[in-house]
Short mmCIF file of C-alpha atoms in Angstrom, two decimals:
data_model
loop_
_atom_site.label_atom_id
_atom_site.label_comp_id
_atom_site.label_asym_id
_atom_site.label_seq_id
_atom_site.Cartn_x
_atom_site.Cartn_y
_atom_site.Cartn_z
CA MET A 1 47.80 98.90 229.23
CA LYS A 2 46.24 96.25 226.05
CA LEU A 3 45.31 98.30 223.58
CA LEU A 4 41.85 97.53 221.96
CA ASP A 5 41.29 96.80 218.52
CA PRO A 6 39.11 99.23 215.93
CA ARG A 7 36.65 97.06 216.27
CA ALA A 8 36.35 97.44 219.89
CA ALA A 9 36.47 101.12 219.94
CA ARG A 10 34.40 101.14 217.45
CA ARG A 11 32.02 99.25 219.37
CA ARG A 12 32.07 101.37 222.39
CA PHE A 13 32.50 104.75 221.25
CA VAL A 14 28.96 103.80 219.68
CA ALA A 15 27.75 103.60 223.07
CA ALA A 16 29.23 106.93 224.08
CA MET A 17 28.18 108.17 222.03
CA CYS A 18 24.61 107.53 222.15
CA LEU A 19 24.08 107.64 226.03
CA PHE A 20 25.13 110.69 225.17
CA TRP A 21 22.94 112.53 222.91
CA LEU A 22 19.70 110.15 223.93
CA PRO A 23 19.26 112.46 227.47
CA VAL A 24 18.97 115.46 224.69
CA GLY A 25 17.42 114.30 222.92
CA LEU A 26 14.76 113.79 225.44
CA TYR A 27 14.75 116.93 226.85
CA VAL A 28 14.36 118.69 223.87
CA PRO A 29 10.44 118.48 223.23
CA SER A 30 9.49 119.44 226.55
CA GLN A 31 12.01 121.55 227.36
CA VAL A 32 10.40 124.85 225.32
CA LEU A 33 7.00 124.49 227.06
CA LEU A 34 8.88 123.33 230.47
CA LEU A 35 10.69 126.84 230.57
CA THR A 36 7.59 128.63 229.71
CA GLU A 37 5.93 127.09 232.24
CA ARG A 38 8.05 127.99 234.66
CA VAL A 39 9.69 132.05 233.81
CA GLY A 40 7.80 132.86 230.46
CA LEU A 41 8.75 134.02 227.31
CA THR A 42 10.67 136.24 227.14
CA ALA A 43 12.39 134.92 230.02
CA VAL A 44 13.29 131.55 227.95
CA ALA A 45 15.47 133.50 225.53
CA GLY A 46 16.60 135.09 227.94
CA LEU A 47 17.45 131.60 229.29
CA PHE A 48 19.28 129.97 225.55
CA ALA A 49 20.95 133.24 224.90
CA VAL A 50 23.27 131.87 228.24
CA TYR A 51 23.16 128.69 227.09
CA SER A 52 24.39 129.88 223.59
CA VAL A 53 27.35 132.55 225.26
CA THR A 54 28.84 129.62 227.50
CA VAL A 55 28.60 127.16 224.96
CA SER A 56 30.63 129.89 222.31
CA ALA A 57 33.28 131.30 225.34
CA MET A 58 33.67 127.64 226.82
CA GLU A 59 34.28 125.97 223.25
CA LEU A 60 37.98 125.98 222.68
CA PRO A 61 39.13 126.52 226.32
CA THR A 62 37.86 122.93 227.24
CA GLY A 63 38.86 121.11 223.48
CA GLY A 64 42.28 122.87 224.70
CA LEU A 65 42.09 120.57 228.34
CA SER A 66 40.82 117.29 226.33
CA ASP A 67 44.36 117.49 224.92
CA VAL A 68 45.97 118.41 227.76
CA ILE A 69 44.30 116.51 230.37
CA GLY A 70 43.00 112.72 228.57
CA ARG A 71 39.67 112.41 227.64
CA ARG A 72 37.84 110.15 229.27
CA ALA A 73 37.87 112.58 232.69
CA VAL A 74 37.34 115.12 230.33
CA LEU A 75 34.20 114.01 228.98
CA ALA A 76 32.73 112.84 232.23
CA ALA A 77 33.17 116.51 233.72
CA SER A 78 30.74 116.79 230.28
CA GLY A 79 28.88 114.26 232.08
CA LEU A 80 28.93 115.43 235.31
CA LEU A 81 26.95 119.24 234.33
CA ASN A 82 24.72 117.77 232.06
CA LEU A 83 23.90 116.10 234.68
CA SER A 84 23.23 118.52 237.46
CA GLY A 85 22.05 120.89 234.50
CA LEU A 86 19.87 119.24 233.49
CA ALA A 87 18.10 117.82 237.50
CA LEU A 88 18.02 122.25 238.48
CA MET A 89 16.21 123.12 235.24
CA ALA A 90 13.65 120.55 235.36
CA LEU A 91 12.67 121.18 239.48
CA GLY A 92 14.29 124.90 239.64
CA THR A 93 11.40 126.96 239.76
CA THR A 94 13.35 131.13 239.61
CA LEU A 95 15.56 132.70 237.25
CA TRP A 96 18.67 132.33 238.50
CA VAL A 97 18.06 128.29 239.53
CA LEU A 98 17.56 127.90 235.38
CA ALA A 99 19.68 130.13 234.14
CA VAL A 100 21.99 128.24 236.56
CA ALA A 101 21.16 124.66 234.94
CA MET A 102 22.37 126.71 231.28
CA PHE A 103 24.90 127.45 232.03
CA LEU A 104 25.80 123.95 233.66
CA MET A 105 24.55 122.67 230.46
CA GLY A 106 26.23 125.03 228.02
CA THR A 107 29.38 124.00 229.67
CA GLY A 108 28.52 120.20 229.51
CA ARG A 109 27.81 121.13 226.11
CA ALA A 110 31.41 122.32 225.51
CA LEU A 111 33.36 119.98 227.14
CA SER A 112 31.76 117.23 225.42
CA SER A 113 32.54 118.86 221.52
CA GLY A 114 34.86 116.62 220.70
CA PRO A 115 36.86 114.61 223.96
CA ALA A 116 35.36 111.16 222.12
CA GLU A 117 35.36 111.51 218.63
CA ALA A 118 39.51 112.41 219.03
CA TRP A 119 39.26 109.13 221.68
CA TYR A 120 38.20 106.90 219.16
CA VAL A 121 41.14 108.28 216.99
CA ASP A 122 44.19 108.03 218.52
CA THR A 123 42.99 104.38 220.19
CA VAL A 124 42.20 103.28 216.05
CA GLN A 125 45.95 104.92 215.22
CA ALA A 126 47.68 103.31 218.29
CA HIS A 127 47.35 100.17 217.31
CA SER A 128 46.66 99.49 213.49
CA GLY A 129 48.38 103.64 212.89
CA PRO A 130 48.12 106.72 210.79
CA GLY A 131 47.10 104.85 207.70
CA ALA A 132 44.57 103.57 210.17
CA GLU A 133 41.28 103.79 208.27
CA LEU A 134 38.45 105.44 210.79
CA ARG A 135 35.40 107.46 207.80
CA SER A 136 33.00 103.58 208.19
CA GLY A 137 34.08 104.09 212.55
CA LEU A 138 33.40 108.61 212.13
CA ALA A 139 30.06 107.23 210.65
CA ARG A 140 28.83 104.53 213.03
CA GLY A 141 29.27 107.02 215.65
CA ASN A 142 27.08 109.88 213.73
CA THR A 143 24.85 107.85 212.90
CA ALA A 144 24.77 106.66 216.70
CA SER A 145 24.08 110.38 218.25
CA SER A 146 21.49 110.88 215.45
CA ALA A 147 19.08 107.59 216.39
CA ALA A 148 19.84 108.26 220.72
CA LEU A 149 18.04 111.69 219.66
CA ALA A 150 14.83 110.57 217.46
CA VAL A 151 14.20 107.69 220.28
CA GLY A 152 14.83 109.98 221.99
CA THR A 153 12.56 113.23 221.08
CA LEU A 154 9.97 111.26 220.01
CA THR A 155 10.13 109.32 224.40
CA GLY A 156 10.40 112.94 225.59
CA GLY A 157 7.61 113.85 223.20
CA ALA A 158 5.28 110.81 224.02
CA LEU A 159 6.11 110.77 228.33
CA PRO A 160 4.76 113.94 229.07
CA PHE A 161 1.01 113.31 226.54
CA LEU A 162 0.15 109.66 228.38
CA LEU A 163 0.77 110.80 231.48
CA GLY A 164 -1.49 112.59 232.08
CA LEU A 165 -3.81 109.84 230.11
CA GLY A 166 -6.16 107.37 233.31
CA THR A 167 -5.60 108.26 236.36
CA ASP A 168 -3.74 111.37 234.82
CA LEU A 169 -0.43 110.63 236.87
CA GLY A 170 1.24 113.69 235.97
CA THR A 171 -1.41 115.55 237.66
CA ARG A 172 -0.99 113.55 240.79
CA LEU A 173 2.82 113.99 240.46
CA ALA A 174 2.85 117.26 240.32
CA ASP A 175 0.69 117.78 243.06
CA ALA A 176 2.03 115.94 245.61
CA THR A 177 6.20 117.77 244.25
CA GLY A 178 3.68 121.35 245.27
CA GLY A 179 3.97 121.84 242.15
CA LEU A 180 7.45 121.02 241.91
CA VAL A 181 7.88 118.67 239.25
CA LEU A 182 5.33 118.81 235.98
CA PRO A 183 5.27 116.12 234.13
CA LEU A 184 7.18 117.99 231.40
CA SER A 185 9.62 117.70 233.97
CA VAL A 186 10.19 114.06 233.51
CA PRO A 187 12.19 114.23 230.03
CA ALA A 188 14.76 115.93 231.75
CA LEU A 189 14.10 113.37 235.20
CA LEU A 190 15.08 110.90 232.57
CA GLY A 191 17.84 112.27 231.22
CA THR A 192 19.21 112.22 234.82
CA ALA A 193 19.93 108.88 234.94
CA VAL A 194 21.11 108.27 231.51
CA CYS A 195 23.77 110.86 232.72
CA VAL A 196 24.12 108.16 235.66
CA ALA A 197 24.58 105.33 233.06
CA TYR A 198 27.48 107.40 230.67
CA VAL A 199 29.71 108.37 233.86
CA ALA A 200 30.49 105.41 234.33
CA TYR A 201 30.32 104.07 231.34
CA VAL A 202 33.25 106.69 230.08
CA LEU A 203 35.49 105.48 232.99
CA THR A 204 35.12 101.98 232.35
CA ALA A 205 34.68 101.11 228.83
CA LEU A 206 37.45 104.35 227.12
CA PRO A 207 40.46 103.42 228.55
CA GLU A 208 43.55 106.32 227.58
CA PRO A 209 46.97 105.72 228.04
CA PRO A 210 49.06 106.48 230.79
CA ARG A 211 50.08 110.34 230.72
CA PRO A 212 51.96 112.72 233.12
CA ALA A 213 50.57 113.74 236.02
CA ALA A 214 48.23 116.85 235.25
CA THR A 215 49.18 119.89 237.35
CA LEU A 216 47.62 123.23 237.90
CA ARG A 217 50.16 125.46 236.87
CA GLY A 218 51.19 122.46 233.93
CA VAL A 219 47.30 122.89 232.89
CA LEU A 220 47.00 126.65 232.99
CA ARG A 221 49.62 126.80 230.48
CA GLY A 222 49.12 123.82 228.34
CA VAL A 223 45.64 124.88 227.48
CA PRO A 224 46.01 128.61 226.04
CA ALA A 225 49.35 126.79 224.29
CA THR A 226 47.12 124.61 222.72
CA MET A 227 44.33 126.48 221.50
CA LEU A 228 46.53 128.29 219.57
CA ASP A 229 47.89 125.72 218.32
CA GLY A 230 44.37 124.80 217.25
CA LEU A 231 43.54 127.93 215.52
CA ARG A 232 47.20 128.34 213.74
CA LEU A 233 45.66 124.73 212.20
CA GLY A 234 43.03 126.25 209.98
CA VAL A 235 45.51 129.57 208.21
CA ALA A 236 48.24 126.73 208.29
CA GLU A 237 46.52 123.83 206.64
CA PRO A 238 44.26 124.75 203.52
CA LEU A 239 42.41 121.54 203.49
CA VAL A 240 42.05 121.96 207.44
CA GLY A 241 40.74 125.15 206.92
CA ARG A 242 38.00 123.95 204.55
CA VAL A 243 35.89 121.92 206.93
CA LEU A 244 36.00 125.05 209.34
CA LEU A 245 34.56 127.89 206.21
CA THR A 246 32.50 124.46 205.43
CA ALA A 247 31.51 124.69 209.57
CA ALA A 248 30.24 127.40 209.27
CA THR A 249 27.82 126.93 206.03
CA VAL A 250 26.62 124.04 207.80
CA GLY A 251 25.80 126.39 210.70
CA ALA A 252 24.39 129.19 208.22
CA SER A 253 21.89 126.12 206.62
CA PHE A 254 20.61 124.01 209.95
CA ALA A 255 20.61 128.31 211.88
CA ALA A 256 18.08 128.61 208.41
CA LEU A 257 16.05 125.18 209.46
CA GLU A 258 14.89 125.24 212.77
CA LEU A 259 13.87 128.71 212.73
CA LEU A 260 11.62 128.81 209.61
CA THR A 261 10.18 124.71 209.98
CA PRO A 262 8.39 125.17 213.73
CA GLY A 263 7.02 128.83 212.66
CA ARG A 264 5.84 126.52 209.03
CA ALA A 265 4.59 123.68 210.78
CA ALA A 266 2.48 126.06 213.07
CA THR A 267 0.74 127.71 210.34
CA LEU A 268 0.27 124.54 208.19
CA THR A 269 -1.53 122.98 211.25
CA GLY A 270 -3.23 126.16 212.37
CA ALA A 271 -2.11 126.00 215.76
CA PRO A 272 1.16 126.65 218.08
CA GLU A 273 0.46 123.46 219.58
CA SER A 274 -0.33 121.01 216.95
CA GLY A 275 2.48 122.66 214.96
CA ALA A 276 4.41 121.35 217.82
CA VAL A 277 3.74 117.90 217.36
CA LEU A 278 4.52 118.20 213.97
CA PHE A 279 7.57 119.48 214.33
CA ALA A 280 8.94 116.33 216.83
CA ALA A 281 7.73 114.57 214.51
CA LEU A 282 9.82 116.20 211.71
CA ALA A 283 12.52 116.42 213.86
CA CYS A 284 12.63 112.57 214.57
CA ALA A 285 12.58 112.33 211.13
CA GLY A 286 14.95 114.72 209.86
CA PHE A 287 17.59 112.12 213.38
CA ILE A 288 16.75 109.55 210.45
CA CYS A 289 17.70 110.76 207.77
CA ALA A 290 21.71 111.32 209.51
CA ALA A 291 21.67 109.22 210.41
CA ILE A 292 21.14 107.01 206.52
CA GLY A 293 23.41 109.40 205.83
CA SER A 294 26.27 108.73 207.93
CA GLN A 295 25.44 105.23 207.04
CA CYS A 296 25.93 105.66 204.66
CA ALA A 297 29.49 107.85 204.13
CA PRO A 298 32.02 105.20 203.76
CA LEU A 299 29.51 104.32 200.16
CA ALA A 300 29.83 107.20 199.34
CA ALA A 301 33.47 107.93 199.28
CA ARG A 302 33.81 104.82 197.88
CA LEU A 303 31.49 105.92 194.53
CA THR A 304 32.55 108.84 193.86
CA GLY A 305 36.23 108.67 194.19
CA SER A 306 37.34 110.14 197.00
CA GLY A 307 36.81 111.83 200.48
CA GLU A 308 35.81 115.01 199.63
CA ARG A 309 33.93 114.35 196.06
CA ALA A 310 31.55 113.08 198.74
CA ILE A 311 30.97 115.27 200.45
CA LEU A 312 31.08 118.38 197.03
CA ALA A 313 27.98 115.47 196.60
CA SER A 314 26.62 115.36 199.73
CA LEU A 315 26.59 118.73 200.38
CA GLY A 316 25.16 119.52 197.07
CA VAL A 317 22.35 117.09 198.23
CA GLY A 318 21.44 119.67 201.58
CA THR A 319 21.68 122.40 198.49
CA THR A 320 19.06 121.14 196.61
CA GLY A 321 16.45 120.45 200.35
CA LEU A 322 17.41 123.93 200.77
CA LEU A 323 15.77 125.44 197.85
CA LEU A 324 12.24 122.71 197.73
CA LEU A 325 11.96 124.22 200.76
CA GLY A 326 12.91 127.84 200.13
CA LEU A 327 10.24 126.93 196.33
CA THR A 328 7.42 125.26 198.28
CA ALA A 329 7.59 128.64 201.06
CA ALA A 330 5.04 130.02 198.94
CA TRP A 331 2.57 127.04 198.24
CA ASP A 332 -0.06 124.97 199.51
CA GLY A 333 -1.87 122.04 199.10
CA PRO A 334 -1.17 118.05 199.49
CA VAL A 335 2.03 118.38 196.57
CA PRO A 336 3.88 121.78 197.55
CA LEU A 337 3.56 120.05 200.99
CA ALA A 338 5.43 116.36 200.12
CA LEU A 339 8.56 118.73 197.54
CA ALA A 340 8.58 120.47 201.25
CA ALA A 341 8.69 117.42 203.07
CA THR A 342 11.12 115.22 200.79
CA GLY A 343 13.28 118.24 201.37
CA TYR A 344 13.72 118.47 204.79
CA GLY A 345 14.75 115.11 204.69
CA LEU A 346 17.40 115.81 202.03
CA VAL A 347 19.29 118.46 203.92
CA TYR A 348 19.58 115.77 207.23
CA LEU A 349 20.76 113.29 205.12
CA GLY A 350 22.78 115.28 203.26
CA HIS A 351 24.61 116.74 205.88
CA GLY A 352 24.32 112.76 207.57
CA ALA A 353 26.98 111.96 204.32
CA ALA A 354 28.70 114.83 204.80
CA GLY A 355 30.06 114.77 208.19
CA PRO A 356 32.11 111.55 208.35
CA ASN A 357 34.90 112.14 205.20
CA GLN A 358 34.76 116.00 206.64
CA ASN A 359 36.07 114.62 210.15
CA ASP A 360 38.52 111.83 208.86
CA LEU A 361 40.01 114.18 206.14
CA LEU A 362 40.58 116.13 209.75
CA HIS A 363 42.27 113.46 211.37
CA ARG A 364 43.91 113.27 209.03
CA ARG A 365 45.23 116.87 209.26
CA VAL A 366 46.23 117.00 212.86
CA GLU A 367 47.30 115.41 215.64
CA SER A 368 46.69 113.74 218.18
CA THR A 369 47.59 116.85 220.59
CA VAL A 370 45.44 119.06 218.97
CA ARG A 371 42.05 116.68 217.41
CA ALA A 372 39.58 117.82 220.36
CA THR A 373 40.80 121.77 219.98
CA ALA A 374 40.54 120.91 215.71
CA LEU A 375 37.06 119.75 216.72
CA SER A 376 36.45 122.36 218.93
CA VAL A 377 37.47 125.08 216.37
CA LYS A 378 35.17 123.16 214.11
CA SER A 379 32.47 123.88 216.77
CA LEU A 380 32.89 126.92 217.45
CA ALA A 381 32.49 128.08 213.55
CA LEU A 382 29.63 125.91 213.18
CA GLN A 383 27.94 128.01 216.84
CA LEU A 384 29.16 131.48 215.56
CA THR A 385 27.55 131.44 212.34
CA GLY A 386 24.01 130.14 212.96
CA ALA A 387 23.97 132.92 216.02
CA LEU A 388 25.06 135.52 213.14
CA ALA A 389 22.72 134.11 210.54
CA GLY A 390 19.47 133.15 212.37
CA LEU A 391 19.89 136.97 212.90
CA LEU A 392 20.19 137.59 209.15
CA VAL A 393 16.66 134.90 208.37
CA GLY A 394 14.75 136.01 211.37
CA SER A 395 14.94 139.86 209.96
CA LEU A 396 13.60 138.28 206.41
CA PRO A 397 10.30 138.27 205.49
CA ILE A 398 8.96 135.24 205.11
CA GLY A 399 8.45 133.92 202.29
CA PRO A 400 10.41 131.44 200.46
CA LEU A 401 13.84 134.28 199.92
CA PRO A 402 14.89 133.48 204.03
CA TRP A 403 14.64 129.96 202.79
CA LEU A 404 16.98 130.73 200.33
CA VAL A 405 19.98 132.38 202.13
CA GLY A 406 20.26 129.15 203.81
CA ALA A 407 20.57 127.13 200.42
CA ALA A 408 22.88 129.93 198.96
CA ALA A 409 25.48 128.96 202.16
CA LEU A 410 25.29 125.26 201.72
CA LEU A 411 26.17 125.66 197.76
CA LEU A 412 29.37 127.74 199.07
CA GLY A 413 30.11 125.25 201.31
CA ALA A 414 29.08 122.50 199.22
CA LEU A 415 31.87 124.92 196.18
CA LEU A 416 34.63 124.83 198.37
CA TRP A 417 35.11 120.51 197.09
CA THR A 418 35.71 121.56 193.46
CA ARG A 419 38.93 122.05 193.71
CA PRO A 420 40.92 118.04 194.83
CA ALA A 421 43.10 119.34 197.99
CA ARG A 422 46.70 119.20 197.94
CA PRO A 423 48.86 115.73 199.40
CA ALA A 424 50.53 116.19 202.49
CA PRO A 425 54.09 116.00 203.31
CA THR A 426 54.48 111.54 201.99
CA SER A 427 57.41 110.99 204.10
CA THR A 428 57.84 108.22 206.64
CA PRO A 429 55.37 108.97 209.36
CA ALA A 430 55.66 108.76 213.60
CA ALA A 431 52.52 107.63 215.50
CA GLY A 432 50.89 110.50 215.57
CA THR A 433 51.72 111.84 212.70
CA PRO A 434 49.07 113.54 209.70
CA ILE A 435 49.28 111.57 206.43
CA PRO A 436 48.02 112.77 203.40
CA ALA A 437 43.48 113.00 202.61
CA THR A 438 43.64 111.92 199.30
CA GLU A 439 44.75 108.45 200.21
CA PRO A 440 43.27 105.61 198.47
CA LEU A 441 40.14 104.19 199.27
CA PRO A 442 39.79 101.60 201.33
CA ARG A 443 37.65 98.68 199.43
CA PRO A 444 34.71 97.25 201.86
#
């Protein structure tokens, strides 16, 4: 098999990330409203619980599966599951069908957590060796994800509104299908078409080195062993443990941001409907800031002198943003509003710049055999801590305090990077062997 050069691998990685996250952006603005039309708000909370539990339960097994049977097969399965889940969510009218949809989408999300990035790192290191430059490609992948979410959010939020203009195509569509296809269903149905393109692209554009034929017995033995190896990394390798702890603090900060922002937007505009429009605009702006931050991640590492110091500075920016949101929560007026909007953008900007630098350090301390598993452990740490932090934040009185809890969590994550990491062994590495995370930074 001819190896892709790093430039070609980066382009294909970016395209895959765009195609995966675009459907997510499409359905997010209308998802809650659509589900509420079908089953009511109380049931919607249960459906989201199905999704969250599924992602958490499947995160490690699916990461291990990618390390055992290959990246491409798992990514294609992820796309097919997302396609099926989106179709059921768009057309389903009963609770059990929608629960199946959320289960399929949760499984698809878990399957997607890591294999694309692991494919990119494997491909680049196979071509250029273990010392290959990774940070710029990881940054562009994160930028592509955020840009796709921003475009999808704007498109998915506008489509139902546009269908109601003029001849009211949305109402005619609902009448023609007996209420099966609502205007709110259209973004999810458009997302299924993107999922088809994603699966086709993964199968044709992401070549992998030949692997031994996978057998059911081999998978059943290999996946648990790979999962255990991935979990041991956080204990055996201090730098990996630091990345995982940082992911946990990021999850806590995002829980505060995502839980508190919609209510604050509704309070500001005076109505839930107009608040939802404002929140969609804020979310889009946040994704754009995350994209800018990701694109600037290599620059941040060069300016600060290392990836570790870049993470410290980036998380410091995010902490400042949450502090601004907390300190302005008790005041009204144009100045507090402007400061709060600035704070919201700073949170996403900081997270965007920190992510590629964290993953660059992570990939240099893990081998290909557990790379997707390590990313799944990182994602699991973020999600579980986010869920617990959400319960805490939701129990606190409205005001500055819940925001400051998120800021304190992110500050702890930043402080983890005040101490330089211990260099890894510097003996001559074989292909796929970890190399020091503190290698000299590439020049532009």
